[in-house]
Short mmCIF file of C-alpha atoms and ligand atoms in Angstrom, two decimals:
data_model
loop_
_atom_site.label_atom_id
_atom_site.label_comp_id
_atom_site.label_asym_id
_atom_site.label_seq_id
_atom_site.Cartn_x
_atom_site.Cartn_y
_atom_site.Cartn_z
CA UNK S 29 -7.60 -20.23 -16.31
CA UNK S 30 -9.84 -22.81 -14.85
CA UNK S 31 -9.38 -22.33 -10.95
CA UNK S 32 -7.34 -25.38 -9.56
CA UNK S 33 -8.86 -27.89 -6.65
CA UNK S 34 -8.20 -25.79 -3.35
CA UNK S 35 -7.56 -27.41 -0.34
CA UNK S 36 -7.92 -24.12 1.96
CA UNK S 37 -7.28 -25.88 5.37
CA UNK S 38 -3.79 -25.79 4.08
CA UNK S 39 -3.71 -22.65 3.32
CA UNK S 40 -5.00 -20.59 6.51
CA UNK S 41 -6.01 -16.96 5.87
CA UNK S 42 -3.22 -14.45 5.63
CA UNK S 43 -2.76 -11.09 4.41
CA UNK S 44 0.70 -9.60 2.30
CA UNK S 45 0.79 -6.10 0.79
CA UNK S 46 3.23 -3.41 0.05
CA UNK S 47 3.37 0.20 -0.85
CA UNK S 48 6.39 1.45 -3.05
CA UNK S 49 8.87 4.06 -1.67
CA UNK S 50 8.64 5.75 -5.00
CA UNK S 51 7.19 9.34 -3.40
CA UNK S 52 5.42 10.13 -0.43
CA UNK S 53 2.29 8.63 0.27
CA UNK S 54 -0.60 9.81 -1.30
CA UNK S 55 -4.52 9.91 -0.25
CA UNK S 56 -4.98 7.77 -3.10
CA UNK S 57 -2.39 5.11 -1.29
CA UNK S 58 -4.12 6.04 2.03
CA UNK S 59 -7.67 5.38 1.22
CA UNK S 60 -7.31 2.67 -1.37
CA UNK S 61 -4.19 0.59 0.68
CA UNK S 62 -3.46 1.50 4.18
CA UNK S 63 -6.74 2.42 5.81
CA UNK S 64 -7.52 -1.28 4.81
CA UNK S 65 -4.55 -2.50 5.74
CA UNK S 66 -5.50 -0.69 9.14
CA UNK S 67 -8.42 -2.74 8.77
CA UNK S 68 -7.27 -5.92 8.28
CA UNK S 69 -5.08 -6.20 11.49
CA UNK S 70 -7.50 -4.62 13.89
CA UNK S 71 -10.14 -8.08 12.46
CA UNK S 72 -7.70 -9.99 14.23
CA UNK S 73 -5.86 -11.60 10.75
CA UNK S 74 -2.35 -12.20 10.13
CA UNK S 75 -1.08 -9.41 8.78
CA UNK S 76 2.60 -8.68 6.66
CA UNK S 77 3.07 -5.31 5.07
CA UNK S 78 6.21 -4.46 3.22
CA UNK S 79 7.79 -1.21 1.39
CA UNK S 80 8.33 -2.55 -1.65
CA UNK S 81 11.59 -1.06 -2.58
CA UNK S 82 13.00 -3.18 -5.10
CA UNK S 83 10.24 -2.14 -7.17
CA UNK S 84 10.75 1.75 -6.47
CA UNK S 85 14.12 1.15 -8.40
CA UNK S 86 12.38 -0.31 -11.56
CA UNK S 87 12.44 3.33 -12.16
CA UNK S 88 15.20 5.73 -11.16
CA UNK S 89 15.19 6.62 -7.47
CA UNK S 90 18.05 8.77 -6.24
CA UNK S 91 19.54 6.54 -3.12
CA UNK S 92 19.33 9.41 -0.46
CA UNK S 93 15.57 10.05 -1.57
CA UNK S 94 15.02 6.63 -1.84
CA UNK S 95 15.79 5.79 2.27
CA UNK S 96 13.64 8.63 3.21
CA UNK S 97 10.67 7.45 1.11
CA UNK S 98 11.42 4.05 3.07
CA UNK S 99 11.27 5.16 6.33
CA UNK S 100 8.37 7.99 5.72
CA UNK S 101 6.47 5.41 4.17
CA UNK S 102 7.20 2.96 7.42
CA UNK S 103 6.19 6.23 9.44
CA UNK S 104 2.76 6.51 7.87
CA UNK S 105 2.20 2.86 8.59
CA UNK S 106 2.60 3.09 12.49
CA UNK S 107 0.90 6.68 12.14
CA UNK S 108 -2.22 5.63 10.76
CA UNK S 109 -2.01 2.54 12.68
CA UNK S 110 -0.22 -0.33 11.96
CA UNK S 111 1.15 -2.00 14.96
CA UNK S 112 4.49 -3.68 14.75
CA UNK S 113 4.13 -5.90 17.20
CA UNK S 114 0.89 -6.84 15.70
CA UNK S 115 2.04 -6.78 11.88
CA UNK S 116 4.82 -7.44 10.18
CA UNK S 117 6.01 -4.50 8.77
CA UNK S 118 9.59 -4.53 7.09
CA UNK S 119 11.58 -2.84 3.62
CA UNK S 120 11.57 -5.69 1.05
CA UNK S 121 15.27 -5.63 0.15
CA UNK S 122 16.10 -6.90 3.76
CA UNK S 123 14.42 -10.12 3.04
CA UNK S 124 15.77 -11.80 -0.05
CA UNK S 125 13.44 -14.51 -0.60
CA UNK S 126 11.61 -12.07 -2.65
CA UNK S 127 14.15 -11.59 -4.93
CA UNK S 128 14.76 -15.22 -5.26
CA UNK S 129 11.04 -16.35 -5.64
CA UNK S 130 10.88 -13.38 -8.06
CA UNK S 131 13.58 -15.18 -10.03
CA UNK S 132 11.43 -18.24 -10.22
CA UNK S 133 8.31 -16.67 -11.43
CA UNK S 134 10.23 -14.87 -14.12
CA UNK S 135 10.42 -18.61 -15.80
CA UNK S 136 7.21 -19.62 -14.54
CA UNK S 137 5.54 -16.50 -16.42
CA UNK S 138 5.04 -15.89 -19.95
CA UNK S 139 6.03 -13.43 -22.05
CA UNK S 140 2.02 -13.29 -23.62
CA UNK S 141 0.66 -12.63 -20.06
CA UNK S 142 3.38 -9.38 -19.36
CA UNK S 143 2.88 -8.42 -22.70
CA UNK S 144 -0.99 -7.51 -21.87
CA UNK S 145 0.28 -5.72 -18.30
CA UNK S 146 -1.51 -2.44 -18.89
CA UNK S 147 0.62 -0.72 -15.78
CA UNK S 148 3.76 -1.46 -17.92
CA UNK S 149 1.88 -0.01 -20.78
CA UNK S 150 1.23 3.10 -18.85
CA UNK S 151 4.83 3.34 -16.96
CA UNK S 152 6.93 3.31 -19.75
CA UNK S 153 4.91 5.08 -22.13
CA UNK S 154 5.67 5.81 -26.10
CA UNK S 155 9.62 5.07 -24.98
CA UNK S 156 9.21 1.47 -23.99
CA UNK S 157 12.56 0.31 -25.63
CA UNK S 158 14.40 2.53 -22.98
CA UNK S 159 12.22 0.89 -20.14
CA UNK S 160 14.16 -1.02 -17.54
CA UNK S 161 13.68 -4.48 -17.32
CA UNK S 162 12.86 -4.73 -13.96
CA UNK S 163 9.39 -2.95 -15.15
CA UNK S 164 8.13 -5.09 -17.65
CA UNK S 165 9.37 -7.79 -14.95
CA UNK S 166 7.50 -5.96 -12.15
CA UNK S 167 4.41 -8.23 -11.65
CA UNK S 168 6.23 -11.62 -11.43
CA UNK S 169 8.38 -9.59 -8.56
CA UNK S 170 4.96 -8.77 -6.99
CA UNK S 171 3.19 -12.55 -6.96
CA UNK S 172 6.46 -13.44 -5.38
CA UNK S 173 6.49 -10.93 -2.71
CA UNK S 174 3.11 -12.42 -1.78
CA UNK S 175 3.66 -16.11 -1.96
CA UNK S 176 6.80 -16.07 0.06
CA UNK S 177 4.20 -15.83 2.52
CA UNK S 178 1.73 -17.87 1.16
CA UNK S 179 -0.27 -14.96 1.22
CA UNK S 180 -4.28 -15.84 0.83
CA UNK S 181 -5.57 -11.89 0.51
CA UNK S 182 -4.15 -9.12 -0.85
CA UNK S 183 -5.38 -5.87 0.46
CA UNK S 184 -4.79 -3.39 -2.89
CA UNK S 185 -6.90 -0.42 -4.63
CA UNK S 186 -8.43 -0.97 -7.99
CA UNK S 187 -5.24 -0.65 -10.20
CA UNK S 188 -3.79 -3.49 -8.82
CA UNK S 189 -5.89 -5.94 -10.11
CA UNK S 190 -4.43 -7.16 -12.43
CA UNK S 191 -1.37 -7.84 -11.18
CA UNK S 192 -3.17 -10.01 -8.74
CA UNK S 193 -4.97 -11.69 -11.74
CA UNK S 194 -1.43 -12.48 -13.05
CA UNK S 195 0.00 -14.02 -9.59
CA UNK S 196 -3.01 -16.33 -9.71
CA UNK S 197 -1.91 -17.49 -13.10
CA UNK S 198 1.70 -17.78 -12.13
CA UNK S 199 0.24 -19.71 -9.11
CA UNK S 200 -1.26 -21.93 -11.01
CA UNK S 201 1.04 -22.67 -13.93
CA UNK S 202 3.22 -23.60 -10.90
CA UNK S 203 1.31 -25.85 -8.95
CA UNK S 204 0.27 -27.82 -12.63
CA UNK S 205 3.63 -27.76 -13.76
CA UNK S 206 5.20 -29.09 -11.03
CA UNK S 207 2.17 -31.59 -9.75
CA UNK S 208 1.59 -29.71 -6.42
CA UNK S 209 -0.52 -27.75 -4.54
CA UNK S 210 2.02 -25.66 -3.44
CA UNK S 211 0.90 -22.20 -4.05
CA UNK S 212 -2.23 -21.12 -2.80
CA UNK S 213 -4.48 -18.89 -5.27
CA UNK S 214 -4.98 -15.46 -3.28
CA UNK S 215 -7.87 -13.20 -3.25
CA UNK S 216 -8.09 -9.68 -4.37
CA UNK S 217 -9.89 -7.70 -1.81
CA UNK S 218 -10.86 -4.41 -3.14
CA UNK S 219 -12.69 -2.83 -1.05
CA UNK S 220 -14.51 1.07 -0.12
CA UNK S 221 -15.37 3.81 -1.63
CA UNK S 222 -12.40 4.99 -2.49
CA UNK S 223 -10.71 1.79 -4.30
CA UNK S 224 -9.40 4.18 -7.30
CA UNK S 225 -8.63 8.33 -6.22
CA UNK S 226 -8.26 10.16 -9.29
CA UNK S 227 -6.50 13.44 -9.79
CA UNK S 228 -7.25 16.74 -8.18
CA UNK S 229 -6.14 17.87 -11.97
CA UNK S 230 -7.71 15.33 -14.07
CA UNK S 231 -10.85 12.82 -13.26
CA UNK S 232 -9.83 10.39 -15.72
CA UNK S 233 -6.26 10.07 -13.88
CA UNK S 234 -5.66 8.05 -11.12
CA UNK S 235 -4.18 9.93 -8.28
CA UNK S 236 -0.55 8.95 -8.13
CA UNK S 237 2.95 9.81 -6.09
CA UNK S 238 5.22 9.86 -9.04
CA UNK S 239 2.46 12.49 -11.43
CA UNK S 240 4.64 15.64 -11.61
CA UNK S 241 1.81 18.07 -10.59
CA UNK S 242 1.92 18.25 -6.34
CA UNK S 243 -1.53 19.73 -6.93
CA UNK S 244 -2.96 16.83 -8.58
CA UNK S 245 -2.39 14.76 -4.86
CA UNK S 246 -3.24 15.18 -1.17
CA UNK S 247 0.75 13.79 0.27
CA UNK S 248 0.13 12.63 4.14
CA UNK S 249 2.65 14.77 4.93
CA UNK S 250 0.73 17.72 3.58
CA UNK S 251 0.22 20.78 6.33
CA UNK S 252 -3.64 21.77 7.02
CA UNK S 253 -3.38 24.53 4.80
CA UNK S 254 -2.06 22.93 2.11
CA UNK S 255 -4.70 19.85 1.85
CA UNK S 256 -7.51 22.81 2.13
CA UNK S 257 -5.76 24.79 -0.62
CA UNK S 258 -5.37 21.74 -2.56
CA UNK S 259 -9.18 20.49 -2.34
CA UNK S 260 -10.28 24.60 -3.17
CA UNK S 261 -7.87 24.40 -6.31
CA UNK S 262 -9.30 20.81 -7.35
CA UNK S 263 -10.61 21.05 -10.99
CA UNK S 264 -14.77 20.60 -10.45
CA UNK S 265 -17.68 21.69 -13.00
CA UNK S 266 -19.95 24.69 -12.39
CA UNK S 267 -23.44 22.23 -11.65
CA UNK S 268 -24.83 21.52 -7.95
CA UNK S 269 -24.26 17.94 -6.46
CA UNK S 270 -27.14 15.81 -8.18
CA UNK S 271 -29.82 13.58 -6.08
CA UNK S 272 -28.22 10.32 -6.72
CA UNK S 273 -24.85 9.03 -8.15
CA UNK S 274 -26.44 8.56 -12.10
CA UNK S 275 -26.11 12.19 -12.17
CA UNK S 276 -22.41 11.86 -11.55
CA UNK S 277 -21.94 9.19 -14.02
CA UNK S 278 -20.36 11.92 -16.98
CA UNK S 279 -18.55 14.01 -13.90
CA UNK S 280 -15.54 12.05 -13.19
CA UNK S 281 -13.85 14.98 -11.05
CA UNK S 282 -17.47 15.48 -9.23
CA UNK S 283 -17.54 11.73 -8.84
CA UNK S 284 -13.61 12.09 -7.48
CA UNK S 285 -14.42 14.30 -4.61
CA UNK S 286 -17.82 12.61 -3.57
CA UNK S 287 -15.98 9.30 -2.74
CA UNK S 288 -12.81 10.80 -0.93
CA UNK S 289 -15.42 12.57 0.78
CA UNK S 290 -17.27 8.94 1.37
CA UNK S 291 -14.47 7.25 2.32
CA UNK S 292 -13.36 9.46 4.94
CA UNK S 293 -16.36 9.78 6.40
CA UNK S 294 -17.31 6.01 6.12
CA UNK S 295 -20.36 6.71 4.07
CA UNK S 296 -21.00 5.25 0.77
CA UNK S 297 -21.11 7.43 -2.29
CA UNK S 298 -24.57 7.18 -2.69
CA UNK S 299 -25.58 8.93 1.23
CA UNK S 300 -22.97 11.44 0.65
CA UNK S 301 -25.21 12.09 -3.03
CA UNK S 302 -28.21 12.27 -0.96
CA UNK S 303 -26.96 14.20 2.00
CA UNK S 304 -25.49 17.15 -0.20
CA UNK S 305 -27.91 17.17 -3.52
CA UNK S 306 -28.44 20.47 -4.86
CA UNK S 307 -24.80 21.63 -3.06
CA UNK S 308 -22.33 23.69 -5.23
CA UNK S 309 -18.55 22.91 -4.94
CA UNK S 310 -18.35 26.22 -3.13
CA UNK S 311 -19.72 24.69 -0.14
CA UNK S 312 -18.63 20.69 -0.87
CA UNK S 313 -15.11 21.89 -0.98
CA UNK S 314 -14.80 23.80 2.26
CA UNK S 315 -16.35 20.42 3.80
CA UNK S 316 -14.43 17.79 2.30
CA UNK S 317 -11.40 20.16 3.18
CA UNK S 318 -12.21 19.84 7.01
CA UNK S 319 -13.50 16.12 6.82
CA UNK S 320 -9.68 15.26 5.43
CA UNK S 321 -7.62 18.04 7.91
CA UNK S 322 -9.56 16.12 10.61
CA UNK S 323 -8.75 12.78 9.47
CA UNK S 324 -5.33 13.26 8.12
CA UNK S 325 -3.58 16.27 10.66
CA UNK S 326 -3.56 13.44 13.60
CA UNK S 327 -1.75 11.07 11.34
CA UNK S 328 0.62 13.72 9.55
CA UNK S 329 1.64 15.09 13.43
CA UNK S 330 2.67 11.88 14.12
CA UNK S 331 4.75 10.49 11.24
CA UNK S 332 6.67 13.78 11.80
CA UNK S 333 7.19 12.77 15.53
CA UNK S 334 8.06 9.14 14.25
CA UNK S 335 10.51 10.91 11.26
CA UNK S 336 12.76 12.22 14.33
CA UNK S 337 14.31 9.16 15.06
CA UNK S 338 15.03 7.49 11.87
CA UNK S 339 17.40 4.94 13.77
CA UNK S 340 14.04 3.54 15.95
CA UNK S 341 12.30 2.77 12.10
CA UNK S 342 15.17 0.89 10.90
CA UNK S 343 15.17 -0.98 13.94
CA UNK S 344 11.56 -1.84 13.66
CA UNK S 345 12.06 -2.72 9.84
CA UNK S 346 15.02 -5.07 11.08
CA UNK S 347 12.69 -6.94 13.26
CA UNK S 348 10.10 -6.59 10.81
CA UNK S 349 12.12 -8.29 8.48
CA UNK S 350 13.50 -11.18 10.76
CA UNK S 351 10.09 -12.34 11.45
CA UNK S 352 9.34 -12.01 7.91
CA UNK S 353 12.33 -14.18 6.99
CA UNK S 354 11.09 -16.44 9.53
CA UNK S 355 7.92 -17.72 7.44
CA UNK S 356 9.60 -16.98 3.79
CA UNK S 357 12.73 -19.31 4.17
CA UNK S 358 11.26 -22.33 4.73
CA UNK S 359 8.39 -21.88 2.30
CA UNK S 360 11.64 -20.98 -0.65
CA UNK S 361 13.07 -23.87 0.52
CA UNK S 362 10.54 -26.30 -0.46
CA UNK S 363 10.73 -24.06 -3.91
CA UNK S 364 14.26 -24.88 -4.43
CA UNK S 365 13.34 -28.83 -3.63
CA UNK S 366 10.14 -28.82 -5.99
CA UNK S 367 12.07 -27.34 -8.81
CA UNK S 368 14.67 -29.38 -8.43
CA UNK S 369 17.76 -27.64 -7.02
CA UNK S 370 20.42 -29.35 -4.79
CA UNK S 371 21.08 -27.57 -1.71
CA UNK S 372 23.76 -29.07 0.05
CA UNK S 373 25.27 -25.99 1.89
CA UNK S 374 26.40 -26.39 5.74
N1 AQP N 412 -5.09 6.43 -6.52
C1 AQP N 412 -5.00 5.24 -6.00
N2 AQP N 412 -6.99 4.97 -4.68
C2 AQP N 412 -6.85 4.26 -4.69
N3 AQP N 412 -5.76 3.41 -4.59
C3 AQP N 412 -4.17 3.46 -4.89
N4 AQP N 412 -3.01 3.08 -4.92
C4 AQP N 412 -2.06 3.47 -5.59
N5 AQP N 412 -2.85 4.67 -6.43
C5 AQP N 412 -4.06 4.85 -5.61
C6 AQP N 412 -2.70 1.94 -4.15
O1 AQP N 412 -1.47 1.88 -3.10
C7 AQP N 412 -0.95 0.47 -3.22
C8 AQP N 412 0.49 0.84 -3.52
O2 AQP N 412 0.75 1.36 -4.43
P1 AQP N 412 1.74 1.21 -5.18
O3 AQP N 412 2.98 2.36 -4.20
O4 AQP N 412 2.72 -0.29 -4.82
O5 AQP N 412 2.35 2.14 -6.43
P2 AQP N 412 1.02 2.59 -7.44
O6 AQP N 412 -0.21 1.63 -7.39
O7 AQP N 412 1.85 2.65 -9.17
O8 AQP N 412 1.17 4.02 -6.43
P3 AQP N 412 1.09 5.34 -7.21
O9 AQP N 412 1.20 6.01 -6.46
O10 AQP N 412 1.13 5.61 -8.34
O11 AQP N 412 2.94 5.17 -7.44
P4 AQP N 412 3.88 5.87 -8.43
O12 AQP N 412 3.49 6.92 -9.10
O13 AQP N 412 5.14 5.43 -8.24
O14 AQP N 412 3.28 4.75 -9.22
C9 AQP N 412 -1.45 -0.21 -4.26
O15 AQP N 412 -2.45 -1.36 -3.57
C10 AQP N 412 -2.45 0.35 -4.79
O16 AQP N 412 -3.61 -0.31 -5.43
#
């Protein structure tokens, strides 16, 4: 679709992003998303972050586990450096504007667009008939999450790129159909050396919270020994590291470990390869394990401390939800007005 004429002054830079409490937060979520969220907050941009619990229930979640994962995810945000006084941090279901705008976007998004979403195909698998309607509609709710705040930039991992393109299409169609310049056209922010962290067991598969194998991922709750053991057992090959990235083209597992090292060390993958040319994995893996433990252990320790006071986490999420609602409600009221819905309650 063609880019509409934008009025940038009308849409000040605002960041929104979220993580599903569909399990524990992984190294993939951390490097692809959470670490970036902290950087954006520290750049002084207005940042709104969310545990997207309504997205999580698009596949079955045990209620007690969902509650725990939501709190644990919030603890991970704070432990990683999100300051709830500077960023808005809340859980999605406490701000009903998400669901309300989600419905309106269900009526804007076209079936043909939704049918192209590869994440639905991956998650629904062969038995798509048995998948929930929510899983299919997920990207329209995600568009609503972002547009409820007129967010202009969304830091995400590579896997969310297609959903952000759909968000742009929905915003453009809404603006076009109603003859307004109401929604901004969002920019994906996909940055860094590890925008797609792969499974430790299969370098062609994304590292994921819901992978049945715990060995496939590093969780932010893993202790130092577990992290080291998972990296030691990570699938690799017998060849040494090459002296340039070209030499990793057909070696997805090796490339993955190099990318993880680069993201944790604040280097580029080329620098990591140049510094470790000729090294065998027998020596590279312990270096990577030390780096991962040094980086993640303080976060894990702080998460454990925060989780000892769940009521305080709930309080922080409640305050964040009030602040989020104060931004989203007037935007939603305008949407009802634009779409012709009578609002006459006192
Ligand atoms: N492997 C990954 N590498 C880099 N970034 C990743 N993200 C997810 N996996 C990786 C990014 O993390 C943010 C939150 O993702 P999500 O919780 O909304 O859902 P997801 O993308 O479906 O992540 P998971 O871990 O695979 O969850 P499940 O297993 O429940 O589906 C997003 O910015 C995402 O790009």
